[in-house]
Amino acid sequence: MIKKIGVVGAGTMGHGIAEVAAISGFRVSVVDISWDFLNRAKERILDSLKKLYEKKSLLEKPEEILNRMEFSTSYEIMRDADFVIEAVPELIELKKNVFKTLDEITPRHTILASNTSSIPISIIAESTKRPEKVIGMHFFNPPPIMKLVEIVPSKYTSEEVVNITIDLAKKMGKVPVRLKVEVPGFVSNRIFLRLMQEACREVEDGEATIEEVDSTARNKLKLPMGIFELSDYVGLDVAVDLWKVIISSGTAEDVKCSLFQKKVDAKELGVKSGKGFYTYPAAGKYKKVELPASSKVDPARLISLAVNESAWLIQNKIVNAKEIDIVMIYGFNFPKGLLEMADELGLDVIYNHLKDIYSKGYKAYKPNDLLEEMIKEGKIGKKSGKGFYDYKS
Ligand code: 3HC
C-alpha cells in the first residue's frame, strides 16, 4: 500500500509531479540539491494550487495540500517512501547516482520510477540491486493539466511492479499507457520528434515559414500549440536531446535539419530563457504566440512523418493505433487522435507526401511497410471505410 511518495528533483516536471501526488492525497517528500530550487518549487506549487482552487478543480485548500508535503536537500526524508519518482536533468551519470542512493536509502519494497523521456530504463535499473522494481513513469508538461503517463517497463521490471505503477497513475487521476517493450523516446517523443523534424524540414527547404507551419498546426489541425511553439514550451535543449537520443539509438533514420541545434548553440532555449523560435514576456513565462490566421502549409504533409512513425510503432507491436491516439490526446492535448486525423485527411494523401519528400533524398520518409500494405489493400482512411480504424457507413 503506497502512502508516501518521494520525488527527486524539483524542477519543471518534478514540482508538478509532486503537486499532483499531494493533490491525490499522498504524503510527498521532495528532494533537490539546493534550497533555492526547493523554495522556487514551493512557490510554483502554491501558485498552481491556487489557480486550480479558484476554478474549483480542487475542493481542498492549497495550504492543506501543501501540509502533506515536505522538502529537503537530504535524502533522509526518503527513508519511509513507498514509491519514488525521479525527475532530475537528463544526464545518465546523474540518474545512475540518484538511483544508487535511492537503492541504499529506501526500504526493500520501494519502487523506484524515472520520469526520463530519453534514457533507457534498463541502464538506470542496472545501477540498483533491485532492477525488477525500477520502471519508467513518464509525465507531461504541465503535469497538473496533462493526463497522460507513459508506463515503461524495462527488460527487468516485474509484472507486479508494472501493475502497481499503472494503479498509482490512475490514483493520481492520470491516463496510463503501457508500452509492451521499451523503445528509445517511448511513443510520445518519437511522434513529437517526427512532427519537429517535418516542421524543421519545411522551413529549411524554404517550403514555409515558422509562423506558417505553426498556423496550420493550430488553425487547421486545431492543436493547442504550433510545433515550434510547443518545442519552445518543452525547451529546445530538451528537444535536441531527445532528437539525438532517438537517432543515436539506431532505431530511426535522421532528418538532417539544423534549425533546432542553431537555437541551442545561441542559448535561445525557448520559454525557459525567454526566447526560442518566438520571444516570450520573460524567462519562464509562456504566452500564446501570435500567428497568421491562414497558411499554405498542408496539414497532411505536416503530420506525414509522424504517421509513418506511428505505423512503425504499430508494426513493431510497441502499442496499437488506439493507444497512439490516447498518447496524443492526453499527452499533447490534441483535439483528436493523430491516426483519426490521418484517416480523415486520407492515407493516400499522406502516402503521396511521404513519397514526394523521400524522392528528395530524405530516407526517413520511406513509407513504412504497414502503410504500403494498407494503401495496396485500399485502406486509405475514412473515405474508403477502413484505415487505422474501421468506419461503418
Ligand atoms: N497549474 C495549474 N493550472 C495551469 C497550469 C499549471 N501548472 N498551467 C496552465 N494552467 C491552466 C491555466 O490557468 C488556464 O486555466 P483557465 O483555462 O481556467 O484560465 C489553463 O490551464 C490554460 O492555460 P493558459 O490560458 O495559460 O494557456 P493555454 O490555453 O494556451 O493552455 C496549455 C496552456 C494547457 C499548456 C496548452 O497550450 C496545451 O495543452 N499545450 C500543449 C502542451 C503539451 O503538449 N505538453 C506536452 C509536452 S511534451 C512533454 O512534456 C514530454 C517531454 O518528455 C518532452
Tab-separated table of C-alpha atoms and ligand atoms in Angstrom:
chain	number	residue	atom	x	y	z
A	1	MET	CA	0.000	0.000	0.000
A	2	ILE	CA	1.516	3.291	-1.116
A	3	LYS	CA	1.258	6.054	1.488
A	4	LYS	CA	4.285	8.186	0.879
A	5	ILE	CA	5.697	9.242	-2.492
A	6	GLY	CA	9.190	10.645	-2.896
A	7	VAL	CA	10.119	12.999	-5.735
A	8	VAL	CA	13.763	13.692	-6.571
A	9	GLY	CA	14.293	16.924	-8.499
A	10	ALA	CA	12.009	19.936	-8.013
A	11	GLY	CA	12.309	21.488	-11.493
A	12	THR	CA	9.616	21.933	-14.154
A	13	MET	CA	8.483	18.313	-14.080
A	14	GLY	CA	9.443	17.335	-10.507
A	15	HIS	CA	7.491	20.086	-8.761
A	16	GLY	CA	4.420	19.363	-10.910
A	17	ILE	CA	4.570	15.612	-10.257
A	18	ALA	CA	4.940	16.242	-6.511
A	19	GLU	CA	1.946	18.584	-6.644
A	20	VAL	CA	-0.221	16.001	-8.432
A	21	ALA	CA	0.771	13.324	-5.875
A	22	ALA	CA	-0.139	15.620	-2.954
A	23	ILE	CA	-3.444	16.623	-4.593
A	24	SER	CA	-4.250	12.895	-4.839
A	25	GLY	CA	-3.916	12.535	-1.061
A	26	PHE	CA	-0.423	11.047	-0.744
A	27	ARG	CA	2.208	12.331	1.649
A	28	VAL	CA	5.047	13.651	-0.505
A	29	SER	CA	8.774	14.190	0.128
A	30	VAL	CA	10.679	16.355	-2.324
A	31	VAL	CA	14.475	16.391	-2.533
A	32	ASP	CA	16.688	18.735	-4.545
A	33	ILE	CA	20.275	19.910	-4.245
A	34	SER	CA	19.604	23.464	-3.051
A	35	TRP	CA	17.055	25.431	-1.046
A	36	ASP	CA	16.857	27.923	-3.931
A	37	PHE	CA	15.336	25.195	-6.117
A	38	LEU	CA	13.100	23.911	-3.313
A	39	ASN	CA	11.736	27.335	-2.391
A	40	ARG	CA	11.061	28.129	-6.049
A	41	ALA	CA	9.251	24.770	-6.352
A	42	LYS	CA	7.096	25.552	-3.294
A	43	GLU	CA	6.110	28.914	-4.820
A	44	ARG	CA	5.230	27.315	-8.160
A	45	ILE	CA	3.183	24.580	-6.459
A	46	LEU	CA	1.285	27.130	-4.380
A	47	ASP	CA	0.582	29.289	-7.465
A	48	SER	CA	-0.693	26.286	-9.394
A	49	LEU	CA	-2.810	25.008	-6.457
A	50	LYS	CA	-4.370	28.458	-6.074
A	51	LYS	CA	-5.301	28.525	-9.788
A	52	LEU	CA	-6.904	25.092	-9.522
A	53	TYR	CA	-8.705	26.012	-6.270
A	54	GLU	CA	-10.066	29.249	-7.753
A	55	LYS	CA	-11.594	27.326	-10.669
A	56	LYS	CA	-12.994	24.755	-8.229
A	57	SER	CA	-10.917	21.947	-9.772
A	58	LEU	CA	-9.790	21.399	-6.169
A	59	LEU	CA	-12.022	21.204	-3.148
A	60	GLU	CA	-9.227	21.083	-0.580
A	61	LYS	CA	-7.493	24.339	0.362
A	62	PRO	CA	-3.995	24.813	-1.175
A	63	GLU	CA	-2.435	25.157	2.308
A	64	GLU	CA	-3.912	21.801	3.407
A	65	ILE	CA	-2.412	20.097	0.359
A	66	LEU	CA	0.959	21.773	0.986
A	67	ASN	CA	0.837	20.428	4.556
A	68	ARG	CA	1.171	16.902	3.166
A	69	MET	CA	4.460	17.886	1.521
A	70	GLU	CA	7.959	18.073	2.973
A	71	PHE	CA	11.061	19.443	1.285
A	72	SER	CA	14.713	18.775	1.959
A	73	THR	CA	18.209	18.802	0.495
A	74	SER	CA	18.825	15.459	2.251
A	75	TYR	CA	17.773	12.031	1.012
A	76	GLU	CA	16.997	11.127	4.660
A	77	ILE	CA	13.342	12.093	4.045
A	78	MET	CA	13.110	9.229	1.530
A	79	ARG	CA	13.685	6.580	4.254
A	80	ASP	CA	9.967	5.763	4.562
A	81	ALA	CA	8.907	6.412	0.953
A	82	ASP	CA	6.938	3.583	-0.684
A	83	PHE	CA	7.314	4.854	-4.249
A	84	VAL	CA	9.900	7.342	-5.564
A	85	ILE	CA	9.732	9.257	-8.850
A	86	GLU	CA	12.995	10.725	-10.123
A	87	ALA	CA	12.868	13.893	-12.250
A	88	VAL	CA	16.440	15.217	-12.340
A	89	PRO	CA	18.143	16.544	-15.541
A	90	GLU	CA	18.616	14.056	-18.396
A	91	LEU	CA	22.232	13.159	-17.629
A	92	ILE	CA	22.868	9.461	-17.471
A	93	GLU	CA	25.589	9.517	-14.774
A	94	LEU	CA	23.483	11.808	-12.585
A	95	LYS	CA	20.471	9.490	-12.900
A	96	LYS	CA	22.570	6.434	-12.077
A	97	ASN	CA	23.903	8.138	-8.929
A	98	VAL	CA	20.417	9.149	-7.823
A	99	PHE	CA	19.152	5.552	-8.237
A	100	LYS	CA	22.170	4.122	-6.434
A	101	THR	CA	21.496	6.455	-3.488
A	102	LEU	CA	17.769	5.680	-3.509
A	103	ASP	CA	18.537	1.962	-3.593
A	104	GLU	CA	20.698	2.336	-0.481
A	105	ILE	CA	18.328	4.544	1.483
A	106	THR	CA	14.772	3.351	0.719
A	107	PRO	CA	13.111	0.198	2.136
A	108	ARG	CA	13.327	-3.024	0.084
A	109	HIS	CA	9.671	-2.799	-1.022
A	110	THR	CA	10.040	0.699	-2.514
A	111	ILE	CA	9.503	1.025	-6.269
A	112	LEU	CA	11.898	3.417	-7.998
A	113	ALA	CA	10.473	5.162	-11.055
A	114	SER	CA	12.104	7.550	-13.510
A	115	ASN	CA	10.379	10.354	-15.372
A	116	THR	CA	13.115	10.245	-18.011
A	117	SER	CA	11.990	10.950	-21.551
A	118	SER	CA	15.075	9.600	-23.238
A	119	ILE	CA	17.382	7.468	-21.093
A	120	PRO	CA	16.869	3.674	-21.272
A	121	ILE	CA	15.202	2.376	-18.091
A	122	SER	CA	17.309	-0.810	-18.155
A	123	ILE	CA	20.535	1.232	-17.878
A	124	ILE	CA	19.126	3.132	-14.886
A	125	ALA	CA	17.882	-0.148	-13.340
A	126	GLU	CA	21.357	-1.681	-13.556
A	127	SER	CA	22.686	0.906	-11.080
A	128	THR	CA	20.484	-0.654	-8.361
A	129	LYS	CA	20.261	-4.049	-6.638
A	130	ARG	CA	16.511	-4.139	-7.374
A	131	PRO	CA	16.220	-3.833	-11.183
A	132	GLU	CA	12.844	-5.615	-11.075
A	133	LYS	CA	11.473	-2.659	-9.044
A	134	VAL	CA	12.691	0.044	-11.453
A	135	ILE	CA	10.270	1.422	-14.073
A	136	GLY	CA	9.669	4.413	-16.342
A	137	MET	CA	6.795	6.715	-15.406
A	138	HIS	CA	6.791	9.495	-17.988
A	139	PHE	CA	4.654	12.563	-17.198
A	140	PHE	CA	3.849	15.503	-19.493
A	141	ASN	CA	4.301	19.213	-19.036
A	142	PRO	CA	2.466	20.757	-17.219
A	143	PRO	CA	1.821	17.686	-15.002
A	144	PRO	CA	-1.247	19.108	-13.204
A	145	ILE	CA	-3.003	19.605	-16.573
A	146	MET	CA	-1.737	16.827	-18.844
A	147	LYS	CA	-3.434	13.487	-18.172
A	148	LEU	CA	-1.079	11.039	-19.849
A	149	VAL	CA	1.532	8.908	-18.097
A	150	GLU	CA	3.585	6.513	-20.224
A	151	ILE	CA	4.396	3.353	-18.268
A	152	VAL	CA	7.688	1.935	-19.482
A	153	PRO	CA	8.880	-1.413	-18.128
A	154	SER	CA	12.485	-2.375	-18.842
A	155	LYS	CA	13.521	-5.957	-19.574
A	156	TYR	CA	13.997	-6.391	-15.798
A	157	THR	CA	10.733	-4.883	-14.478
A	158	SER	CA	8.346	-7.378	-12.844
A	159	GLU	CA	4.686	-7.563	-13.890
A	160	GLU	CA	3.683	-6.822	-10.290
A	161	VAL	CA	5.633	-3.536	-10.386
A	162	VAL	CA	4.045	-2.627	-13.747
A	163	ASN	CA	0.576	-3.204	-12.285
A	164	ILE	CA	1.272	-1.213	-9.100
A	165	THR	CA	2.584	1.680	-11.222
A	166	ILE	CA	-0.461	1.632	-13.519
A	167	ASP	CA	-2.684	1.634	-10.451
A	168	LEU	CA	-0.768	4.545	-8.908
A	169	ALA	CA	-1.044	6.579	-12.137
A	170	LYS	CA	-4.829	6.047	-12.028
A	171	LYS	CA	-4.968	7.074	-8.347
A	172	MET	CA	-3.136	10.253	-9.392
A	173	GLY	CA	-6.003	10.940	-11.822
A	174	LYS	CA	-3.900	10.084	-14.867
A	175	VAL	CA	-4.448	8.005	-18.003
A	176	PRO	CA	-1.697	5.373	-18.189
A	177	VAL	CA	-0.496	3.908	-21.486
A	178	ARG	CA	1.767	0.905	-21.111
A	179	LEU	CA	4.442	0.198	-23.706
A	180	LYS	CA	4.835	-3.514	-24.441
A	181	VAL	CA	8.566	-3.090	-24.937
A	182	GLU	CA	10.880	-0.214	-24.094
A	183	VAL	CA	11.770	1.810	-27.176
A	184	PRO	CA	14.023	4.932	-27.294
A	185	GLY	CA	11.905	8.094	-26.940
A	186	PHE	CA	8.901	5.933	-25.995
A	187	VAL	CA	5.776	6.581	-28.085
A	188	SER	CA	5.201	10.253	-27.261
A	189	ASN	CA	8.616	11.627	-28.039
A	190	ARG	CA	9.139	9.517	-31.155
A	191	ILE	CA	5.989	11.091	-32.598
A	192	PHE	CA	6.855	14.540	-31.258
A	193	LEU	CA	10.320	14.215	-32.869
A	194	ARG	CA	8.764	13.394	-36.245
A	195	LEU	CA	6.488	16.451	-36.022
A	196	MET	CA	9.501	18.644	-35.180
A	197	GLN	CA	11.571	17.157	-37.999
A	198	GLU	CA	8.946	17.749	-40.690
A	199	ALA	CA	8.297	21.274	-39.353
A	200	CYS	CA	12.050	21.916	-39.433
A	201	ARG	CA	12.485	20.455	-42.934
A	202	GLU	CA	9.650	22.527	-44.395
A	203	VAL	CA	11.271	25.719	-43.115
A	204	GLU	CA	14.847	24.779	-44.018
A	205	ASP	CA	13.776	23.663	-47.527
A	206	GLY	CA	12.028	27.020	-47.999
A	207	GLU	CA	8.535	25.494	-48.308
A	208	ALA	CA	7.128	27.650	-45.484
A	209	THR	CA	7.968	29.985	-42.615
A	210	ILE	CA	7.950	29.018	-38.938
A	211	GLU	CA	4.753	31.012	-38.445
A	212	GLU	CA	3.033	29.341	-41.431
A	213	VAL	CA	3.871	25.866	-40.134
A	214	ASP	CA	2.523	26.780	-36.703
A	215	SER	CA	-0.561	28.423	-38.132
A	216	THR	CA	-1.506	25.160	-39.858
A	217	ALA	CA	-0.872	23.196	-36.654
A	218	ARG	CA	-3.072	25.480	-34.597
A	219	ASN	CA	-5.728	26.625	-37.074
A	220	LYS	CA	-6.150	23.605	-39.366
A	221	LEU	CA	-5.165	20.656	-37.167
A	222	LYS	CA	-6.586	22.512	-34.119
A	223	LEU	CA	-3.609	21.629	-31.908
A	224	PRO	CA	-3.259	23.748	-28.747
A	225	MET	CA	0.194	24.957	-29.837
A	226	GLY	CA	2.178	25.172	-33.071
A	227	ILE	CA	5.035	22.673	-33.476
A	228	PHE	CA	7.763	25.322	-32.991
A	229	GLU	CA	5.739	26.894	-30.189
A	230	LEU	CA	5.445	23.533	-28.406
A	231	SER	CA	9.180	22.924	-28.850
A	232	ASP	CA	9.859	26.305	-27.212
A	233	TYR	CA	7.481	25.298	-24.395
A	234	VAL	CA	9.211	21.944	-23.827
A	235	GLY	CA	12.682	23.552	-24.066
A	236	LEU	CA	14.845	23.432	-27.192
A	237	ASP	CA	17.716	21.817	-25.262
A	238	VAL	CA	15.322	19.035	-24.197
A	239	ALA	CA	14.023	18.761	-27.777
A	240	VAL	CA	17.539	18.477	-29.257
A	241	ASP	CA	18.463	15.998	-26.558
A	242	LEU	CA	15.607	13.651	-27.309
A	243	TRP	CA	16.273	14.067	-31.050
A	244	LYS	CA	19.877	12.899	-30.526
A	245	VAL	CA	18.982	10.031	-28.197
A	246	ILE	CA	16.390	8.563	-30.577
A	247	ILE	CA	18.587	8.919	-33.664
A	248	SER	CA	21.769	7.645	-31.997
A	249	SER	CA	19.874	4.532	-30.803
A	250	GLY	CA	19.797	3.440	-34.459
A	251	THR	CA	16.030	2.853	-34.346
A	252	ALA	CA	15.078	5.833	-36.526
A	253	GLU	CA	16.515	7.397	-39.671
A	254	ASP	CA	17.554	11.044	-39.148
A	255	VAL	CA	16.246	14.103	-40.978
A	256	LYS	CA	19.140	16.491	-41.467
A	257	CYS	CA	17.932	19.884	-40.276
A	258	SER	CA	19.908	22.342	-38.179
A	259	LEU	CA	17.375	24.990	-37.050
A	260	PHE	CA	16.921	23.484	-33.593
A	261	GLN	CA	20.622	22.934	-32.907
A	262	LYS	CA	21.389	26.529	-34.014
A	263	LYS	CA	18.934	27.858	-31.415
A	264	VAL	CA	20.528	25.777	-28.668
A	265	ASP	CA	24.012	26.941	-29.746
A	266	ALA	CA	22.773	30.539	-29.441
A	267	LYS	CA	21.438	29.685	-25.938
A	268	GLU	CA	17.915	30.524	-27.091
A	269	LEU	CA	16.201	27.623	-25.350
A	270	GLY	CA	12.553	28.627	-25.668
A	271	VAL	CA	10.157	29.703	-22.916
A	272	LYS	CA	12.639	28.954	-20.121
A	273	SER	CA	15.150	31.507	-21.461
A	274	GLY	CA	12.518	33.985	-22.729
A	275	LYS	CA	13.454	33.423	-26.392
A	276	GLY	CA	13.486	30.494	-28.771
A	277	PHE	CA	11.721	30.415	-32.124
A	278	TYR	CA	9.478	33.088	-30.588
A	279	THR	CA	10.002	35.757	-27.924
A	280	TYR	CA	8.173	35.472	-24.570
A	281	PRO	CA	7.338	38.152	-21.963
A	282	ALA	CA	10.088	36.916	-19.574
A	283	ALA	CA	12.242	33.856	-18.938
A	284	GLY	CA	9.916	31.063	-17.757
A	285	LYS	CA	6.758	32.974	-18.737
A	286	TYR	CA	4.750	31.411	-21.568
A	287	LYS	CA	2.296	33.496	-23.573
A	288	LYS	CA	0.402	32.145	-26.578
A	289	VAL	CA	2.214	33.294	-29.717
A	290	GLU	CA	0.557	35.407	-32.434
A	291	LEU	CA	0.173	33.526	-35.719
A	292	PRO	CA	-1.287	34.286	-39.164
A	293	ALA	CA	-4.900	33.120	-39.491
A	294	SER	CA	-4.263	31.177	-42.688
A	295	SER	CA	-1.313	29.346	-44.203
A	296	LYS	CA	-0.383	27.390	-47.336
A	297	VAL	CA	1.110	24.509	-45.301
A	298	ASP	CA	-0.764	21.273	-45.966
A	299	PRO	CA	-1.805	19.592	-42.688
A	300	ALA	CA	-1.426	16.117	-44.250
A	301	ARG	CA	2.189	16.926	-45.186
A	302	LEU	CA	2.914	18.268	-41.692
A	303	ILE	CA	1.797	15.057	-39.959
A	304	SER	CA	3.060	12.659	-42.669
A	305	LEU	CA	6.319	11.681	-40.955
A	306	ALA	CA	4.575	11.302	-37.569
A	307	VAL	CA	2.018	8.969	-39.181
A	308	ASN	CA	4.841	6.947	-40.745
A	309	GLU	CA	6.440	6.672	-37.279
A	310	SER	CA	3.101	5.541	-35.836
A	311	ALA	CA	2.948	2.790	-38.459
A	312	TRP	CA	6.445	1.707	-37.337
A	313	LEU	CA	5.311	1.600	-33.673
A	314	ILE	CA	2.248	-0.499	-34.585
A	315	GLN	CA	4.246	-2.803	-36.858
A	316	ASN	CA	6.762	-3.411	-34.050
A	317	LYS	CA	3.911	-4.112	-31.594
A	318	ILE	CA	5.012	-1.392	-29.144
A	319	VAL	CA	1.434	-0.050	-28.961
A	320	ASN	CA	-1.703	-0.180	-31.124
A	321	ALA	CA	-3.399	2.618	-33.099
A	322	LYS	CA	-5.845	3.429	-30.308
A	323	GLU	CA	-3.011	3.725	-27.769
A	324	ILE	CA	-1.106	6.105	-30.072
A	325	ASP	CA	-4.187	8.299	-30.242
A	326	ILE	CA	-4.592	8.214	-26.446
A	327	VAL	CA	-0.946	9.337	-26.137
A	328	MET	CA	-1.513	12.327	-28.436
A	329	ILE	CA	-4.870	13.320	-26.904
A	330	TYR	CA	-3.843	13.067	-23.248
A	331	GLY	CA	-0.113	13.837	-23.553
A	332	PHE	CA	-0.282	16.735	-26.023
A	333	ASN	CA	-3.928	17.857	-25.737
A	334	PHE	CA	-4.653	17.022	-29.379
A	335	PRO	CA	-8.378	17.573	-30.061
A	336	LYS	CA	-8.498	14.066	-31.606
A	337	GLY	CA	-6.026	11.256	-32.208
A	338	LEU	CA	-3.214	11.633	-34.750
A	339	LEU	CA	-4.374	8.496	-36.582
A	340	GLU	CA	-8.001	9.633	-36.558
A	341	MET	CA	-6.731	12.820	-38.235
A	342	ALA	CA	-4.722	10.744	-40.703
A	343	ASP	CA	-7.779	8.647	-41.613
A	344	GLU	CA	-9.779	11.833	-42.172
A	345	LEU	CA	-7.110	13.550	-44.275
A	346	GLY	CA	-6.615	10.353	-46.318
A	347	LEU	CA	-3.800	7.837	-46.006
A	348	ASP	CA	-3.277	8.016	-49.782
A	349	VAL	CA	-2.648	11.767	-49.458
A	350	ILE	CA	-0.225	11.196	-46.586
A	351	TYR	CA	1.482	8.389	-48.506
A	352	ASN	CA	1.992	10.657	-51.535
A	353	HIS	CA	3.595	13.342	-49.340
A	354	LEU	CA	5.954	10.728	-47.861
A	355	LYS	CA	6.937	9.514	-51.329
A	356	ASP	CA	7.464	13.056	-52.565
A	357	ILE	CA	9.746	14.024	-49.638
A	358	TYR	CA	11.522	10.636	-49.829
A	359	SER	CA	12.271	11.343	-53.503
A	360	LYS	CA	14.140	14.493	-52.396
A	361	GLY	CA	16.657	12.257	-50.589
A	362	TYR	CA	15.156	12.154	-47.045
A	363	LYS	CA	15.383	8.463	-46.153
A	364	ALA	CA	13.227	8.747	-43.004
A	365	TYR	CA	10.201	9.343	-45.226
A	366	LYS	CA	10.366	5.921	-46.893
A	367	PRO	CA	6.781	4.728	-46.410
A	368	ASN	CA	6.612	2.072	-43.703
A	369	ASP	CA	5.679	-1.472	-44.853
A	370	LEU	CA	2.421	-1.426	-42.886
A	371	LEU	CA	1.373	1.794	-44.621
A	372	GLU	CA	2.384	0.358	-48.029
A	373	GLU	CA	0.204	-2.680	-47.326
A	374	MET	CA	-2.760	-0.546	-46.242
A	375	ILE	CA	-2.538	1.506	-49.439
A	376	LYS	CA	-2.306	-1.661	-51.583
A	377	GLU	CA	-5.398	-3.072	-49.864
A	378	GLY	CA	-7.294	0.168	-50.460
A	379	LYS	CA	-7.450	1.024	-46.754
A	380	ILE	CA	-6.969	4.728	-47.290
A	381	GLY	CA	-8.949	6.093	-44.352
A	382	LYS	CA	-12.452	7.267	-43.638
A	383	LYS	CA	-13.455	7.738	-47.287
A	384	SER	CA	-12.798	4.023	-48.004
A	385	GLY	CA	-14.424	2.784	-44.780
A	386	LYS	CA	-11.109	1.417	-43.477
A	387	GLY	CA	-7.834	2.950	-42.395
A	388	PHE	CA	-6.197	2.759	-38.986
A	389	TYR	CA	-9.817	2.392	-37.812
A	390	ASP	CA	-12.897	0.755	-39.312
A	391	TYR	CA	-15.791	3.039	-40.264
A	392	LYS	CA	-19.256	1.661	-40.633
A	393	SER	CA	-21.397	3.514	-43.170
B	1	3HC	N1	-1.188	24.503	-12.887
B	1	3HC	C1	-2.478	24.809	-12.870
B	1	3HC	N2	-3.151	25.325	-13.919
B	1	3HC	C2	-2.435	25.551	-15.050
B	1	3HC	C3	-1.075	25.261	-15.150
B	1	3HC	C4	-0.428	24.711	-14.013
B	1	3HC	N3	0.866	24.381	-13.997
B	1	3HC	N4	-0.642	25.582	-16.409
B	1	3HC	C5	-1.721	26.056	-17.083
B	1	3HC	N5	-2.791	26.024	-16.255
B	1	3HC	C6	-4.158	26.410	-16.562
B	1	3HC	C7	-4.323	27.910	-16.731
B	1	3HC	O1	-4.525	28.525	-15.504
B	1	3HC	C8	-5.543	28.007	-17.621
B	1	3HC	O2	-6.714	27.850	-16.855
B	1	3HC	P1	-8.097	28.546	-17.345
B	1	3HC	O3	-8.413	27.952	-18.680
B	1	3HC	O4	-9.079	28.165	-16.296
B	1	3HC	O5	-7.792	30.007	-17.391
B	1	3HC	C9	-5.437	26.751	-18.494
B	1	3HC	O6	-4.515	25.862	-17.829
B	1	3HC	C10	-4.913	27.095	-19.854
B	1	3HC	O7	-3.681	27.820	-19.720
B	1	3HC	P2	-3.357	29.196	-20.443
B	1	3HC	O8	-4.593	30.030	-20.555
B	1	3HC	O9	-2.169	29.795	-19.768
B	1	3HC	O10	-2.823	28.859	-21.882
B	1	3HC	P3	-3.380	27.860	-22.973
B	1	3HC	O11	-4.850	27.951	-23.153
B	1	3HC	O12	-2.517	28.079	-24.153
B	1	3HC	O13	-3.066	26.415	-22.387
B	1	3HC	C11	-1.581	24.584	-22.181
B	1	3HC	C12	-1.783	26.069	-21.961
B	1	3HC	C13	-2.528	23.796	-21.261
B	1	3HC	C14	-0.155	24.284	-21.820
B	1	3HC	C15	-1.956	24.264	-23.679
B	1	3HC	O14	-1.332	25.177	-24.537
B	1	3HC	C16	-1.526	22.881	-24.103
B	1	3HC	O15	-2.201	21.911	-23.846
B	1	3HC	N6	-0.381	22.797	-24.801
B	1	3HC	C17	0.228	21.521	-25.181
B	1	3HC	C18	1.140	21.067	-24.065
B	1	3HC	C19	1.840	19.790	-24.396
B	1	3HC	O16	1.779	19.270	-25.494
B	1	3HC	N7	2.570	19.256	-23.411
B	1	3HC	C20	3.385	18.055	-23.605
B	1	3HC	C21	4.780	18.437	-23.951
B	1	3HC	S1	5.824	17.055	-24.279
B	1	3HC	C22	6.337	16.534	-22.772
B	1	3HC	O17	6.058	17.117	-21.755
B	1	3HC	C23	7.186	15.295	-22.767
B	1	3HC	C24	8.636	15.594	-22.554
B	1	3HC	O18	9.318	14.387	-22.361
B	1	3HC	C25	9.280	16.361	-23.688
